């Protein structure tokens, strides 16, 4: 599981002489199980936690670094540094992979192959037409096999960002600030209610890779 978070306030606090207590240590980091301590989905991408704080969930689309020239990459580094210097609230990144879903395409081509096999079996008086149907069935079956292998071997990468607030007012301020300064860095899109629920289900699934 690869989970990362940023908390500049606590980083600064760590540099001060130690006066820590168990209470302060408890709130230093937000670990993954904290994300599962929720009461309910309030609306859109906003989740109410059991301690009555709130979180906002975003999909990160990214900027395609490898498609940028040197100057654009330098600009991106500068914009990223600026974002982290301005936004000082807690944030957690969740990076996950999941297989490419080709099940719908597999079903389609398997059905087409079966249809042409049936037509070939029914066509007994015209050998040329029968061969044509057999060829079509073979091509459809090849399509099915290719898609099945893609589903088995290839993965999609998914990037989620979670930010926090003591209440909705603070969260709205944090969201507005982050969205304004992260536009040229992370390309954030608020998750839908269903996407938030799907991500929570994945976090609850210990067999899912993060």
PDB file of C-alpha atoms in Angstrom:
ATOM      1  CA  UNK A   1       0.000   0.000   0.000  1.00  0.00           C
ATOM      2  CA  UNK A   2       1.471   3.301  -1.079  1.00  0.00           C
ATOM      3  CA  UNK A   3      -0.123   6.215   0.716  1.00  0.00           C
ATOM      4  CA  UNK A   4       1.383   9.636   1.159  1.00  0.00           C
ATOM      5  CA  UNK A   5       0.301  12.717   3.023  1.00  0.00           C
ATOM      6  CA  UNK A   6       1.494  16.268   3.513  1.00  0.00           C
ATOM      7  CA  UNK A   7       1.162  18.236   6.713  1.00  0.00           C
ATOM      8  CA  UNK A   8       3.426  21.284   6.787  1.00  0.00           C
ATOM      9  CA  UNK A   9       2.120  22.498  10.148  1.00  0.00           C
ATOM     10  CA  UNK A  10       3.114  19.304  11.902  1.00  0.00           C
ATOM     11  CA  UNK A  11       6.461  19.235  10.076  1.00  0.00           C
ATOM     12  CA  UNK A  12       7.268  22.640  11.557  1.00  0.00           C
ATOM     13  CA  UNK A  13       6.090  21.460  14.943  1.00  0.00           C
ATOM     14  CA  UNK A  14       8.475  18.513  14.751  1.00  0.00           C
ATOM     15  CA  UNK A  15      11.411  20.923  14.536  1.00  0.00           C
ATOM     16  CA  UNK A  16      10.605  22.468  17.950  1.00  0.00           C
ATOM     17  CA  UNK A  17      11.956  21.075  21.237  1.00  0.00           C
ATOM     18  CA  UNK A  18      10.069  17.976  22.219  1.00  0.00           C
ATOM     19  CA  UNK A  19       7.166  18.618  24.559  1.00  0.00           C
ATOM     20  CA  UNK A  20       5.068  15.931  23.051  1.00  0.00           C
ATOM     21  CA  UNK A  21       2.345  14.060  24.809  1.00  0.00           C
ATOM     22  CA  UNK A  22       0.336  11.083  23.723  1.00  0.00           C
ATOM     23  CA  UNK A  23      -2.484  13.412  22.770  1.00  0.00           C
ATOM     24  CA  UNK A  24      -0.345  15.481  20.386  1.00  0.00           C
ATOM     25  CA  UNK A  25       1.217  12.356  18.871  1.00  0.00           C
ATOM     26  CA  UNK A  26      -2.251  11.002  18.183  1.00  0.00           C
ATOM     27  CA  UNK A  27      -3.100  13.894  15.848  1.00  0.00           C
ATOM     28  CA  UNK A  28       0.245  14.178  14.095  1.00  0.00           C
ATOM     29  CA  UNK A  29      -0.557  11.941  11.124  1.00  0.00           C
ATOM     30  CA  UNK A  30      -3.704  10.856   9.354  1.00  0.00           C
ATOM     31  CA  UNK A  31      -3.270   7.158   8.627  1.00  0.00           C
ATOM     32  CA  UNK A  32      -5.348   5.209   6.126  1.00  0.00           C
ATOM     33  CA  UNK A  33      -7.819   3.689   8.643  1.00  0.00           C
ATOM     34  CA  UNK A  34      -8.772   7.285   9.538  1.00  0.00           C
ATOM     35  CA  UNK A  35     -10.386   7.562   6.098  1.00  0.00           C
ATOM     36  CA  UNK A  36     -12.680   4.649   6.933  1.00  0.00           C
ATOM     37  CA  UNK A  37     -13.949   6.227  10.159  1.00  0.00           C
ATOM     38  CA  UNK A  38     -16.795   8.026   8.466  1.00  0.00           C
ATOM     39  CA  UNK A  39     -20.462   8.542   9.289  1.00  0.00           C
ATOM     40  CA  UNK A  40     -21.958   9.161   5.875  1.00  0.00           C
ATOM     41  CA  UNK A  41     -21.609  10.842   2.521  1.00  0.00           C
ATOM     42  CA  UNK A  42     -23.001  14.366   2.891  1.00  0.00           C
ATOM     43  CA  UNK A  43     -23.208  15.337  -0.783  1.00  0.00           C
ATOM     44  CA  UNK A  44     -21.134  15.260  -3.966  1.00  0.00           C
ATOM     45  CA  UNK A  45     -17.531  14.512  -2.921  1.00  0.00           C
ATOM     46  CA  UNK A  46     -17.904  15.514   0.760  1.00  0.00           C
ATOM     47  CA  UNK A  47     -17.640  12.858   3.464  1.00  0.00           C
ATOM     48  CA  UNK A  48     -18.603  13.391   7.132  1.00  0.00           C
ATOM     49  CA  UNK A  49     -16.170  11.676   9.498  1.00  0.00           C
ATOM     50  CA  UNK A  50     -16.952  10.162  12.912  1.00  0.00           C
ATOM     51  CA  UNK A  51     -15.136  13.024  14.686  1.00  0.00           C
ATOM     52  CA  UNK A  52     -17.464  15.455  12.807  1.00  0.00           C
ATOM     53  CA  UNK A  53     -14.643  16.724  10.587  1.00  0.00           C
ATOM     54  CA  UNK A  54     -15.191  16.592   6.837  1.00  0.00           C
ATOM     55  CA  UNK A  55     -13.161  15.480   3.817  1.00  0.00           C
ATOM     56  CA  UNK A  56     -13.293  16.304   0.111  1.00  0.00           C
ATOM     57  CA  UNK A  57     -12.262  13.695  -2.464  1.00  0.00           C
ATOM     58  CA  UNK A  58     -10.711  14.517  -5.844  1.00  0.00           C
ATOM     59  CA  UNK A  59      -9.607  12.631  -8.917  1.00  0.00           C
ATOM     60  CA  UNK A  60      -6.116  13.635 -10.089  1.00  0.00           C
ATOM     61  CA  UNK A  61      -5.819  13.641 -13.873  1.00  0.00           C
ATOM     62  CA  UNK A  62      -2.224  14.912 -13.974  1.00  0.00           C
ATOM     63  CA  UNK A  63      -0.377  16.932 -16.552  1.00  0.00           C
ATOM     64  CA  UNK A  64       1.376  14.351 -18.745  1.00  0.00           C
ATOM     65  CA  UNK A  65       4.927  15.286 -17.746  1.00  0.00           C
ATOM     66  CA  UNK A  66       6.540  13.197 -20.477  1.00  0.00           C
ATOM     67  CA  UNK A  67       4.715  15.210 -23.135  1.00  0.00           C
ATOM     68  CA  UNK A  68       6.114  18.539 -21.846  1.00  0.00           C
ATOM     69  CA  UNK A  69       9.254  20.217 -23.134  1.00  0.00           C
ATOM     70  CA  UNK A  70      12.055  21.270 -20.771  1.00  0.00           C
ATOM     71  CA  UNK A  71      10.647  24.737 -20.173  1.00  0.00           C
ATOM     72  CA  UNK A  72       7.171  23.406 -19.468  1.00  0.00           C
ATOM     73  CA  UNK A  73       8.599  20.871 -17.023  1.00  0.00           C
ATOM     74  CA  UNK A  74      10.510  23.631 -15.216  1.00  0.00           C
ATOM     75  CA  UNK A  75       7.323  25.686 -15.035  1.00  0.00           C
ATOM     76  CA  UNK A  76       5.502  22.678 -13.585  1.00  0.00           C
ATOM     77  CA  UNK A  77       8.171  22.225 -10.895  1.00  0.00           C
ATOM     78  CA  UNK A  78       7.869  25.913  -9.977  1.00  0.00           C
ATOM     79  CA  UNK A  79       4.066  25.733  -9.864  1.00  0.00           C
ATOM     80  CA  UNK A  80       4.232  22.614  -7.667  1.00  0.00           C
ATOM     81  CA  UNK A  81       6.609  24.315  -5.226  1.00  0.00           C
ATOM     82  CA  UNK A  82       4.297  27.333  -5.105  1.00  0.00           C
ATOM     83  CA  UNK A  83       1.255  25.131  -4.440  1.00  0.00           C
ATOM     84  CA  UNK A  84       2.872  23.413  -1.448  1.00  0.00           C
ATOM     85  CA  UNK A  85       4.114  26.729  -0.055  1.00  0.00           C
ATOM     86  CA  UNK A  86       0.613  28.252  -0.174  1.00  0.00           C
ATOM     87  CA  UNK A  87      -1.582  25.296   0.760  1.00  0.00           C
ATOM     88  CA  UNK A  88      -0.615  24.277   4.304  1.00  0.00           C
ATOM     89  CA  UNK A  89      -3.559  22.044   5.168  1.00  0.00           C
ATOM     90  CA  UNK A  90      -3.463  18.276   5.478  1.00  0.00           C
ATOM     91  CA  UNK A  91      -3.753  16.243   2.303  1.00  0.00           C
ATOM     92  CA  UNK A  92      -3.464  12.570   1.502  1.00  0.00           C
ATOM     93  CA  UNK A  93      -2.628  11.010  -1.866  1.00  0.00           C
ATOM     94  CA  UNK A  94      -3.879   7.530  -2.711  1.00  0.00           C
ATOM     95  CA  UNK A  95      -2.219   5.784  -5.656  1.00  0.00           C
ATOM     96  CA  UNK A  96      -3.805   2.524  -6.827  1.00  0.00           C
ATOM     97  CA  UNK A  97      -3.788   0.184  -9.804  1.00  0.00           C
ATOM     98  CA  UNK A  98      -6.579  -2.003 -11.115  1.00  0.00           C
ATOM     99  CA  UNK A  99      -6.993  -4.257 -14.165  1.00  0.00           C
ATOM    100  CA  UNK A 100      -8.292  -2.786 -17.397  1.00  0.00           C
ATOM    101  CA  UNK A 101     -11.949  -3.805 -17.650  1.00  0.00           C
ATOM    102  CA  UNK A 102     -12.588  -5.319 -21.078  1.00  0.00           C
ATOM    103  CA  UNK A 103     -15.454  -7.583 -19.997  1.00  0.00           C
ATOM    104  CA  UNK A 104     -18.098  -5.752 -22.069  1.00  0.00           C
ATOM    105  CA  UNK A 105     -15.971  -5.948 -25.227  1.00  0.00           C
ATOM    106  CA  UNK A 106     -15.168  -9.598 -24.531  1.00  0.00           C
ATOM    107  CA  UNK A 107     -18.871 -10.406 -24.250  1.00  0.00           C
ATOM    108  CA  UNK A 108     -19.595  -8.595 -27.519  1.00  0.00           C
ATOM    109  CA  UNK A 109     -16.931 -10.384 -29.591  1.00  0.00           C
ATOM    110  CA  UNK A 110     -17.652 -13.782 -28.030  1.00  0.00           C
ATOM    111  CA  UNK A 111     -21.314 -13.403 -29.015  1.00  0.00           C
ATOM    112  CA  UNK A 112     -20.335 -12.380 -32.553  1.00  0.00           C
ATOM    113  CA  UNK A 113     -18.029 -15.393 -32.878  1.00  0.00           C
ATOM    114  CA  UNK A 114     -20.783 -17.725 -31.668  1.00  0.00           C
ATOM    115  CA  UNK A 115     -23.253 -16.184 -34.127  1.00  0.00           C
ATOM    116  CA  UNK A 116     -20.935 -16.759 -37.113  1.00  0.00           C
ATOM    117  CA  UNK A 117     -20.182 -20.310 -35.954  1.00  0.00           C
ATOM    118  CA  UNK A 118     -23.919 -21.024 -35.909  1.00  0.00           C
ATOM    119  CA  UNK A 119     -24.352 -19.517 -39.381  1.00  0.00           C
ATOM    120  CA  UNK A 120     -21.461 -21.595 -40.687  1.00  0.00           C
ATOM    121  CA  UNK A 121     -23.009 -24.740 -39.217  1.00  0.00           C
ATOM    122  CA  UNK A 122     -26.379 -23.933 -40.820  1.00  0.00           C
ATOM    123  CA  UNK A 123     -24.859 -23.204 -44.246  1.00  0.00           C
ATOM    124  CA  UNK A 124     -24.279 -26.651 -45.708  1.00  0.00           C
ATOM    125  CA  UNK A 125     -25.103 -26.092 -49.382  1.00  0.00           C
ATOM    126  CA  UNK A 126     -22.807 -23.127 -50.112  1.00  0.00           C
ATOM    127  CA  UNK A 127     -19.191 -23.918 -49.228  1.00  0.00           C
ATOM    128  CA  UNK A 128     -17.926 -20.408 -50.046  1.00  0.00           C
ATOM    129  CA  UNK A 129     -20.431 -18.746 -47.734  1.00  0.00           C
ATOM    130  CA  UNK A 130     -19.676 -21.318 -45.063  1.00  0.00           C
ATOM    131  CA  UNK A 131     -15.932 -20.553 -45.277  1.00  0.00           C
ATOM    132  CA  UNK A 132     -16.722 -16.837 -45.040  1.00  0.00           C
ATOM    133  CA  UNK A 133     -18.704 -17.346 -41.826  1.00  0.00           C
ATOM    134  CA  UNK A 134     -15.946 -19.564 -40.415  1.00  0.00           C
ATOM    135  CA  UNK A 135     -13.378 -16.837 -41.159  1.00  0.00           C
ATOM    136  CA  UNK A 136     -15.565 -14.192 -39.503  1.00  0.00           C
ATOM    137  CA  UNK A 137     -15.953 -16.422 -36.436  1.00  0.00           C
ATOM    138  CA  UNK A 138     -12.181 -16.904 -36.274  1.00  0.00           C
ATOM    139  CA  UNK A 139     -11.519 -13.141 -36.494  1.00  0.00           C
ATOM    140  CA  UNK A 140     -14.085 -12.420 -33.760  1.00  0.00           C
ATOM    141  CA  UNK A 141     -12.525 -15.091 -31.570  1.00  0.00           C
ATOM    142  CA  UNK A 142      -9.105 -13.482 -32.072  1.00  0.00           C
ATOM    143  CA  UNK A 143     -10.544 -10.129 -30.988  1.00  0.00           C
ATOM    144  CA  UNK A 144     -11.973 -11.802 -27.888  1.00  0.00           C
ATOM    145  CA  UNK A 145      -8.604 -13.386 -27.032  1.00  0.00           C
ATOM    146  CA  UNK A 146      -6.723 -10.103 -27.424  1.00  0.00           C
ATOM    147  CA  UNK A 147      -9.176  -8.281 -25.147  1.00  0.00           C
ATOM    148  CA  UNK A 148      -9.029 -11.076 -22.559  1.00  0.00           C
ATOM    149  CA  UNK A 149      -5.220 -10.846 -22.460  1.00  0.00           C
ATOM    150  CA  UNK A 150      -5.381  -7.059 -22.092  1.00  0.00           C
ATOM    151  CA  UNK A 151      -7.674  -7.480 -19.100  1.00  0.00           C
ATOM    152  CA  UNK A 152      -5.270  -9.976 -17.537  1.00  0.00           C
ATOM    153  CA  UNK A 153      -1.986  -8.163 -18.172  1.00  0.00           C
ATOM    154  CA  UNK A 154      -2.637  -4.426 -18.262  1.00  0.00           C
ATOM    155  CA  UNK A 155      -3.539  -2.095 -15.395  1.00  0.00           C
ATOM    156  CA  UNK A 156      -5.028   1.354 -15.097  1.00  0.00           C
ATOM    157  CA  UNK A 157      -3.546   3.741 -12.561  1.00  0.00           C
ATOM    158  CA  UNK A 158      -5.844   5.747 -10.335  1.00  0.00           C
ATOM    159  CA  UNK A 159      -4.822   8.831  -8.341  1.00  0.00           C
ATOM    160  CA  UNK A 160      -6.988  10.246  -5.562  1.00  0.00           C
ATOM    161  CA  UNK A 161      -6.446  13.298  -3.361  1.00  0.00           C
ATOM    162  CA  UNK A 162      -8.238  13.771  -0.037  1.00  0.00           C
ATOM    163  CA  UNK A 163      -8.238  17.086   1.848  1.00  0.00           C
ATOM    164  CA  UNK A 164      -9.583  17.842   5.317  1.00  0.00           C
ATOM    165  CA  UNK A 165     -11.503  20.472   7.266  1.00  0.00           C
ATOM    166  CA  UNK A 166     -12.789  20.844  10.818  1.00  0.00           C
ATOM    167  CA  UNK A 167     -16.176  21.724   9.347  1.00  0.00           C
ATOM    168  CA  UNK A 168     -17.741  22.416   5.949  1.00  0.00           C
ATOM    169  CA  UNK A 169     -16.890  26.118   6.082  1.00  0.00           C
ATOM    170  CA  UNK A 170     -13.196  25.407   6.564  1.00  0.00           C
ATOM    171  CA  UNK A 171     -13.285  22.628   3.976  1.00  0.00           C
ATOM    172  CA  UNK A 172     -14.898  24.937   1.416  1.00  0.00           C
ATOM    173  CA  UNK A 173     -12.119  27.488   1.999  1.00  0.00           C
ATOM    174  CA  UNK A 174      -9.467  24.787   1.662  1.00  0.00           C
ATOM    175  CA  UNK A 175     -11.106  23.430  -1.490  1.00  0.00           C
ATOM    176  CA  UNK A 176     -11.351  26.857  -3.117  1.00  0.00           C
ATOM    177  CA  UNK A 177      -7.714  27.629  -2.308  1.00  0.00           C
ATOM    178  CA  UNK A 178      -6.414  24.281  -3.509  1.00  0.00           C
ATOM    179  CA  UNK A 179      -8.431  24.301  -6.721  1.00  0.00           C
ATOM    180  CA  UNK A 180      -7.176  27.803  -7.549  1.00  0.00           C
ATOM    181  CA  UNK A 181      -3.472  27.025  -7.063  1.00  0.00           C
ATOM    182  CA  UNK A 182      -3.426  23.374  -8.184  1.00  0.00           C
ATOM    183  CA  UNK A 183      -5.013  23.950 -11.592  1.00  0.00           C
ATOM    184  CA  UNK A 184      -1.652  23.942 -13.350  1.00  0.00           C
ATOM    185  CA  UNK A 185      -0.187  21.143 -11.217  1.00  0.00           C
ATOM    186  CA  UNK A 186      -2.615  18.324 -10.431  1.00  0.00           C
ATOM    187  CA  UNK A 187      -5.594  18.980 -12.726  1.00  0.00           C
ATOM    188  CA  UNK A 188      -8.130  18.077 -10.029  1.00  0.00           C
ATOM    189  CA  UNK A 189     -11.690  16.947 -10.679  1.00  0.00           C
ATOM    190  CA  UNK A 190     -14.125  16.492  -7.748  1.00  0.00           C
ATOM    191  CA  UNK A 191     -15.197  12.869  -7.504  1.00  0.00           C
ATOM    192  CA  UNK A 192     -18.877  12.044  -7.842  1.00  0.00           C
ATOM    193  CA  UNK A 193     -20.751  10.519  -4.916  1.00  0.00           C
ATOM    194  CA  UNK A 194     -20.573   7.099  -6.582  1.00  0.00           C
ATOM    195  CA  UNK A 195     -16.820   7.434  -7.174  1.00  0.00           C
ATOM    196  CA  UNK A 196     -16.261   8.286  -3.498  1.00  0.00           C
ATOM    197  CA  UNK A 197     -18.290   5.234  -2.474  1.00  0.00           C
ATOM    198  CA  UNK A 198     -16.329   3.033  -4.899  1.00  0.00           C
ATOM    199  CA  UNK A 199     -13.015   4.276  -3.494  1.00  0.00           C
ATOM    200  CA  UNK A 200     -14.170   3.615   0.075  1.00  0.00           C
ATOM    201  CA  UNK A 201     -15.163   0.084  -0.928  1.00  0.00           C
ATOM    202  CA  UNK A 202     -11.689  -0.414  -2.383  1.00  0.00           C
ATOM    203  CA  UNK A 203     -10.054   0.876   0.801  1.00  0.00           C
ATOM    204  CA  UNK A 204     -12.152  -1.612   2.770  1.00  0.00           C
ATOM    205  CA  UNK A 205     -11.021  -4.452   0.499  1.00  0.00           C
ATOM    206  CA  UNK A 206      -7.721  -5.760   1.892  1.00  0.00           C
ATOM    207  CA  UNK A 207      -6.994  -7.598  -1.373  1.00  0.00           C
ATOM    208  CA  UNK A 208      -6.959  -4.363  -3.369  1.00  0.00           C
ATOM    209  CA  UNK A 209      -3.540  -2.985  -4.292  1.00  0.00           C
ATOM    210  CA  UNK A 210      -2.603   0.576  -3.239  1.00  0.00           C
TER     211      UNK A 210
END
